[in-house]
């Protein structure tokens, strides 16, 4: 019988082939393979980013000051009933064009015709009395020479004549007044323009106690636009104008300078006019100077109506050979506005710039770049100062055309000195 203590003895160790040896060799082989692969991989830097560059478009530009204004009718007059009476007829179509002197309303004239007749009769009677007084005075002068009447009788005859003569003048004035009142029963247009609606219907009593407004007439052509010029822009404009006129210029030479006007729904500034009035001093409460312009506004359906908001710009200087770039190329950081430029070695450089106004969708660069610089216009997010890039060149004028939807042939026909037609801001406003 085996001894039970033998169960506690250690088991014999077998020195045969381990079971996991194959797995260990396989893993070791994989490590050797991976190590061999890593030795063959060499780091290759990514290719330089591709950006689009263009040289600035060089052209003459006009410097503008821009304002907000309001259109106001050239003239507006209310047509009252100047005599009391019953409105008898309306002789116009609402909203139609009328000429000066056209008949608009008729007030019942019967009462005034009777007044004219009565005044005429009173005048005839006064003239008859005057004729009799004249004859009496003539006889008295003859008799006084013969000594048949006294001086008192002659004086009385002269007084009667003068009184009769004065009475004739009074009756003539009464007749004139009656005829004027009769004329007021025919209400006519005091000026040419567009008539409004009739504010009183036929059959109503008008002009009783106070003048009753019957309608109004508004003159649309020409039309005024009022705008406020702040002190800074005013001084800048005066400085530019004086520099162009020289020392011999006067303030009179600054009157009637051109303005361009556009409505909120219009592109650019299609309406051209001139200033015709400027306040004599700057308002100390607002720091602005009110200016009025006048513009032609023809047609039965004029483009400009009174009371509309208007964009106004005033040319103050002509600047030659200014660089223009796409506004998408302009960046901004804590140092201000800048452009990214690719140099001859393909390295990106950062240029701080001063911006001017918009011209046909391109931004005028006051200073900071040269005409030959290659400005990054697309891919600005991929370009950073100091890195190398692959530059693809385009023509800056193509960006100008794309802003207006024009063709390349149209771009080729654009000449220097073309005025800004976009909704640009004043140079200082762009730099804020």
XYZ file of C-alpha atoms in Angstrom:
432
model
C 0.000 0.000 0.000
C 1.545 3.247 -1.032
C 2.504 5.773 1.539
C 0.129 8.757 1.744
C 3.039 11.123 2.351
C 4.271 10.702 -1.180
C 1.412 12.975 -2.406
C 3.186 15.980 -0.920
C 6.446 15.479 -2.822
C 7.148 17.841 -5.826
C 6.408 16.538 -9.233
C 9.361 15.671 -11.506
C 10.422 18.317 -14.010
C 10.302 17.343 -17.700
C 13.009 18.866 -19.895
C 11.268 18.208 -23.151
C 10.296 20.866 -25.839
C 8.163 23.680 -24.354
C 4.617 23.970 -25.654
C 4.773 27.813 -26.315
C 8.045 27.799 -28.197
C 6.386 28.007 -31.614
C 4.332 30.996 -30.565
C 7.384 32.731 -29.174
C 9.298 32.271 -32.422
C 6.381 33.602 -34.433
C 6.120 36.767 -32.367
C 9.855 37.331 -32.563
C 9.690 37.065 -36.343
C 6.930 39.665 -36.525
C 9.017 42.077 -34.448
C 12.000 41.578 -36.745
C 9.760 42.242 -39.758
C 8.325 45.415 -38.269
C 11.776 46.617 -37.353
C 12.936 46.078 -40.889
C 9.931 48.056 -42.184
C 10.605 51.013 -39.861
C 14.134 51.282 -41.049
C 12.902 51.661 -44.635
C 10.303 54.572 -43.929
C 11.756 58.085 -44.372
C 9.729 61.259 -43.292
C 8.644 63.382 -46.262
C 7.358 66.904 -45.498
C 3.928 67.837 -46.972
C 3.947 69.796 -50.235
C 3.622 73.584 -49.910
C 0.023 74.828 -49.950
C -1.308 76.244 -53.176
C -2.550 79.837 -53.176
C -3.748 82.247 -55.843
C -1.917 85.543 -56.211
C -2.469 88.656 -58.305
C -0.689 91.925 -58.762
C -2.660 95.021 -57.694
C -4.830 96.638 -60.334
C -3.456 100.145 -60.975
C -5.910 102.820 -62.051
C -7.003 106.377 -61.365
C -9.713 106.656 -58.723
C -11.919 109.404 -57.429
C -11.949 109.938 -53.682
C -15.440 110.330 -52.269
C -17.102 111.333 -49.054
C -20.250 109.328 -48.377
C -23.355 110.343 -46.455
C -26.935 109.344 -45.731
C -29.645 111.694 -46.899
C -33.371 112.128 -47.458
C -35.176 113.175 -50.607
C -37.471 116.189 -50.316
C -39.883 117.617 -52.883
C -38.615 120.620 -54.783
C -41.850 122.412 -53.909
C -45.159 121.494 -52.290
C -48.166 123.780 -52.014
C -51.585 123.296 -50.434
C -54.577 124.538 -52.417
C -57.144 126.229 -50.132
C -60.650 127.486 -50.751
C -60.185 131.249 -50.599
C -63.913 132.102 -50.543
C -66.758 130.340 -48.731
C -69.262 128.383 -50.758
C -70.471 124.983 -51.809
C -67.965 122.889 -53.779
C -69.573 122.421 -57.167
C -67.111 120.394 -59.273
C -63.688 118.695 -59.304
C -61.860 119.005 -62.629
C -58.758 116.789 -62.260
C -57.778 113.151 -61.940
C -56.183 112.165 -58.663
C -52.393 111.877 -58.976
C -52.239 113.404 -62.439
C -49.824 116.005 -63.716
C -51.263 119.508 -63.906
C -49.909 122.714 -65.401
C -49.883 126.134 -63.839
C -53.308 127.737 -64.399
C -55.233 124.484 -64.903
C -58.747 124.496 -63.378
C -58.953 122.205 -60.341
C -62.217 123.022 -58.506
C -65.337 125.117 -58.948
C -67.130 126.694 -56.000
C -70.755 127.735 -56.590
C -70.342 131.196 -58.220
C -73.957 132.455 -58.201
C -73.625 134.519 -55.022
C -70.407 136.096 -56.261
C -71.801 136.827 -59.693
C -74.657 138.681 -57.980
C -72.140 140.629 -55.882
C -70.317 141.653 -59.049
C -73.556 142.865 -60.612
C -74.444 144.845 -57.511
C -70.990 146.415 -57.425
C -71.279 147.356 -61.079
C -74.637 149.033 -60.423
C -73.239 150.953 -57.455
C -70.369 152.125 -59.623
C -72.752 153.345 -62.325
C -74.749 155.304 -59.764
C -71.602 156.818 -58.275
C -70.397 157.801 -61.723
C -73.765 159.501 -62.384
C -73.483 161.456 -59.140
C -69.932 162.417 -60.071
C -71.108 163.627 -63.488
C -73.803 165.800 -61.917
C -71.365 167.168 -59.346
C -68.919 168.008 -62.132
C -71.597 169.985 -64.001
C -72.665 171.812 -60.839
C -69.054 172.767 -60.131
C -68.675 174.096 -63.665
C -71.773 176.332 -63.347
C -70.640 177.599 -59.961
C -67.273 178.644 -61.329
C -69.005 180.565 -64.113
C -71.413 182.310 -61.763
C -68.704 183.248 -59.278
C -66.964 185.173 -62.044
C -70.155 187.129 -62.666
C -70.677 187.697 -58.965
C -74.048 185.924 -58.940
C -73.103 183.416 -56.158
C -71.032 183.590 -53.056
C -67.690 181.945 -52.445
C -69.343 179.614 -49.993
C -71.566 178.224 -52.737
C -68.526 177.588 -54.917
C -66.739 175.836 -52.085
C -69.764 173.625 -51.486
C -69.887 172.645 -55.165
C -66.214 171.726 -55.145
C -66.697 169.616 -52.025
C -69.632 167.762 -53.569
C -67.530 167.034 -56.654
C -64.596 165.671 -54.657
C -66.962 163.543 -52.576
C -68.599 162.116 -55.695
C -65.173 161.440 -57.187
C -64.109 159.555 -54.076
C -67.340 157.585 -54.093
C -66.572 156.445 -57.637
C -63.155 155.198 -56.484
C -64.784 153.275 -53.618
C -67.300 151.667 -55.957
C -64.561 150.738 -58.401
C -62.634 149.065 -55.564
C -65.762 147.207 -54.449
C -66.272 145.979 -57.999
C -62.674 144.815 -58.218
C -63.020 142.946 -54.910
C -66.261 141.315 -56.060
C -64.613 140.202 -59.295
C -61.644 138.764 -57.344
C -63.994 136.798 -55.108
C -65.811 135.550 -58.189
C -62.459 134.488 -59.647
C -61.674 132.521 -56.474
C -64.656 130.315 -57.222
C -62.500 128.896 -60.026
C -59.635 127.243 -58.126
C -56.603 126.879 -60.409
C -53.130 125.360 -60.034
C -50.558 127.931 -58.828
C -47.691 125.861 -60.254
C -47.036 122.795 -62.393
C -46.654 119.451 -60.650
C -48.468 116.332 -59.492
C -51.813 116.945 -57.845
C -52.896 114.874 -54.858
C -56.376 113.624 -54.032
C -59.311 115.928 -53.426
C -59.684 116.328 -49.667
C -63.279 117.593 -49.936
C -66.068 116.026 -51.960
C -68.528 117.862 -54.171
C -71.501 119.314 -52.264
C -69.628 120.255 -49.102
C -69.448 123.800 -47.789
C -65.848 125.032 -47.896
C -64.032 128.125 -46.735
C -66.530 128.943 -44.009
C -64.741 130.596 -41.085
C -61.280 129.503 -42.242
C -59.613 128.425 -45.449
C -60.372 124.784 -46.311
C -57.520 122.829 -47.903
C -58.883 121.187 -51.040
C -55.778 119.347 -52.313
C -52.027 119.783 -52.738
C -49.548 119.915 -55.590
C -46.030 118.469 -55.356
C -43.143 119.225 -57.705
C -41.025 116.086 -58.290
C -38.816 117.353 -61.086
C -36.337 118.535 -60.029
C -36.054 117.052 -56.523
C -33.949 117.938 -53.495
C -31.820 115.698 -51.285
C -30.711 116.853 -47.836
C -27.737 115.358 -45.998
C -25.573 116.195 -42.993
C -21.790 116.601 -43.249
C -19.876 115.988 -40.044
C -17.112 118.324 -38.960
C -14.284 115.938 -39.816
C -15.461 115.297 -43.372
C -16.221 118.973 -43.857
C -12.711 120.056 -42.940
C -11.223 117.291 -45.064
C -13.289 118.319 -48.062
C -12.385 121.980 -47.663
C -8.692 121.080 -47.426
C -8.803 118.943 -50.580
C -10.783 121.521 -52.540
C -8.482 124.348 -51.547
C -5.408 122.293 -52.405
C -6.768 121.677 -55.894
C -7.895 125.289 -56.443
C -4.743 126.860 -55.031
C -4.462 129.979 -52.966
C -6.542 132.024 -55.395
C -9.709 129.976 -54.793
C -12.621 131.345 -52.788
C -15.553 129.870 -50.936
C -17.778 130.784 -53.877
C -15.799 128.377 -56.028
C -16.810 125.571 -53.663
C -20.544 126.000 -54.374
C -22.455 123.766 -56.766
C -20.061 120.842 -56.564
C -21.324 117.521 -57.992
C -23.069 114.830 -55.988
C -24.132 111.275 -56.797
C -27.198 109.638 -55.265
C -28.440 106.055 -55.020
C -31.460 104.452 -53.356
C -31.344 101.378 -51.118
C -32.565 99.130 -53.946
C -30.179 100.529 -56.552
C -26.610 99.520 -57.312
C -24.121 102.305 -57.306
C -25.109 105.944 -57.619
C -27.106 106.411 -60.848
C -28.546 109.868 -60.087
C -26.299 112.864 -60.704
C -26.847 116.379 -59.383
C -25.187 119.380 -57.760
C -25.392 121.091 -54.406
C -27.417 124.305 -54.413
C -27.531 125.228 -50.732
C -25.281 124.952 -47.681
C -26.043 126.200 -44.196
C -24.002 129.204 -43.117
C -22.605 127.517 -40.004
C -22.070 124.142 -38.330
C -24.790 123.184 -35.867
C -23.037 123.277 -32.465
C -25.481 120.711 -31.025
C -24.888 118.029 -33.667
C -21.514 119.085 -35.075
C -22.865 118.789 -38.615
C -23.483 121.091 -41.558
C -26.669 120.659 -43.566
C -26.220 120.534 -47.336
C -28.875 120.361 -50.034
C -28.498 118.946 -53.502
C -30.779 119.209 -56.514
C -31.251 116.461 -59.112
C -33.246 116.087 -62.302
C -36.134 113.653 -61.825
C -38.065 113.431 -65.116
C -40.864 111.131 -66.208
C -44.471 110.424 -65.324
C -43.206 107.841 -62.831
C -40.067 109.505 -61.451
C -37.377 107.343 -59.897
C -37.040 109.573 -56.838
C -39.963 110.280 -54.550
C -39.989 112.643 -51.578
C -39.213 111.075 -48.205
C -36.918 108.275 -49.402
C -33.631 107.311 -47.752
C -30.742 108.051 -50.110
C -27.051 107.223 -50.240
C -25.078 110.310 -51.208
C -21.437 110.596 -52.170
C -19.440 113.676 -53.045
C -16.208 113.511 -55.084
C -13.487 115.575 -53.445
C -10.259 114.508 -55.187
C -8.898 112.642 -58.215
C -6.042 110.280 -57.336
C -3.789 108.845 -60.050
C -2.429 105.283 -60.299
C -3.731 103.833 -57.059
C -3.386 100.075 -56.334
C -6.588 98.069 -55.884
C -6.910 94.532 -54.501
C -9.702 92.109 -53.737
C -11.263 92.829 -50.391
C -11.130 89.090 -49.599
C -7.342 89.404 -49.497
C -7.411 91.877 -46.603
C -6.726 90.398 -43.171
C -7.056 91.875 -39.703
C -5.251 91.249 -36.449
C -4.129 93.199 -33.403
C -1.643 95.155 -35.493
C -4.353 96.295 -37.914
C -5.127 95.561 -41.560
C -2.650 93.566 -43.598
C -2.066 91.725 -46.884
C -0.088 88.550 -47.505
C 2.444 88.847 -50.335
C 4.462 86.046 -51.986
C 8.054 87.093 -52.734
C 10.297 85.813 -55.540
C 11.432 82.836 -53.403
C 7.841 81.728 -52.859
C 7.850 82.797 -49.202
C 4.836 84.552 -47.687
C 5.399 88.032 -46.312
C 3.004 90.125 -44.251
C 2.443 93.771 -45.212
C 0.579 96.245 -43.015
C -1.650 98.436 -45.195
C -3.923 101.466 -45.029
C -7.240 100.919 -46.755
C -9.171 103.310 -48.957
C -12.613 103.130 -50.526
C -14.243 100.371 -52.555
C -14.077 100.693 -56.333
C -16.071 98.168 -58.344
C -15.678 95.570 -55.615
C -11.936 96.136 -55.119
C -10.390 97.958 -52.172
C -8.055 100.886 -52.729
C -4.772 100.514 -50.830
C -3.566 103.903 -49.656
C -0.096 102.658 -48.683
C 1.699 99.443 -47.779
C 2.225 97.586 -51.088
C 4.018 98.122 -54.380
C 2.535 97.728 -57.870
C 4.640 94.619 -58.541
C 3.736 92.738 -55.333
C 1.992 89.404 -55.719
C -0.902 89.559 -53.275
C -2.561 86.371 -51.996
C -6.203 86.681 -53.048
C -7.451 83.118 -52.425
C -6.142 80.526 -50.001
C -5.370 83.177 -47.399
C -6.265 80.689 -44.630
C -3.597 78.273 -45.843
C -0.878 80.916 -46.120
C 1.079 82.077 -43.095
C 3.896 84.510 -42.790
C 7.276 82.864 -43.385
C 6.118 79.619 -45.040
C 6.693 78.544 -48.624
C 3.694 78.320 -50.930
C 2.981 77.340 -54.491
C 1.572 80.460 -56.180
C -0.831 80.434 -59.104
C -1.139 83.850 -60.728
C -4.348 85.438 -61.996
C -5.315 88.923 -63.134
C -6.763 91.160 -60.436
C -9.152 92.686 -62.985
C -10.928 89.324 -63.228
C -11.964 89.742 -59.607
C -13.236 93.209 -60.407
C -15.346 91.788 -63.231
C -16.669 88.938 -61.119
C -17.944 91.480 -58.623
C -20.064 93.010 -61.383
C -20.809 89.941 -63.448
C -19.138 91.453 -66.506
C -17.159 89.886 -69.310
C -13.459 89.969 -69.967
C -13.995 92.119 -73.015
C -15.812 94.660 -70.887
C -12.891 94.675 -68.515
C -10.495 95.437 -71.315
C -12.512 98.471 -72.283
C -12.486 99.988 -68.798
C -10.401 103.137 -68.812
C -8.432 104.880 -66.145
C -10.261 107.462 -64.131
C -13.401 105.323 -63.775
C -15.403 106.397 -60.794
C -16.301 104.094 -57.964
C -19.648 102.412 -58.532
C -19.791 100.091 -55.537
C -21.090 100.681 -52.053
C -17.705 101.781 -50.770
C -16.865 103.415 -47.507
C -14.830 106.493 -46.963
C -11.105 105.823 -46.520
C -11.047 106.638 -42.848
C -14.146 104.543 -42.244
C -12.398 101.549 -43.768
C -9.538 101.885 -41.342
C -11.658 101.971 -38.217
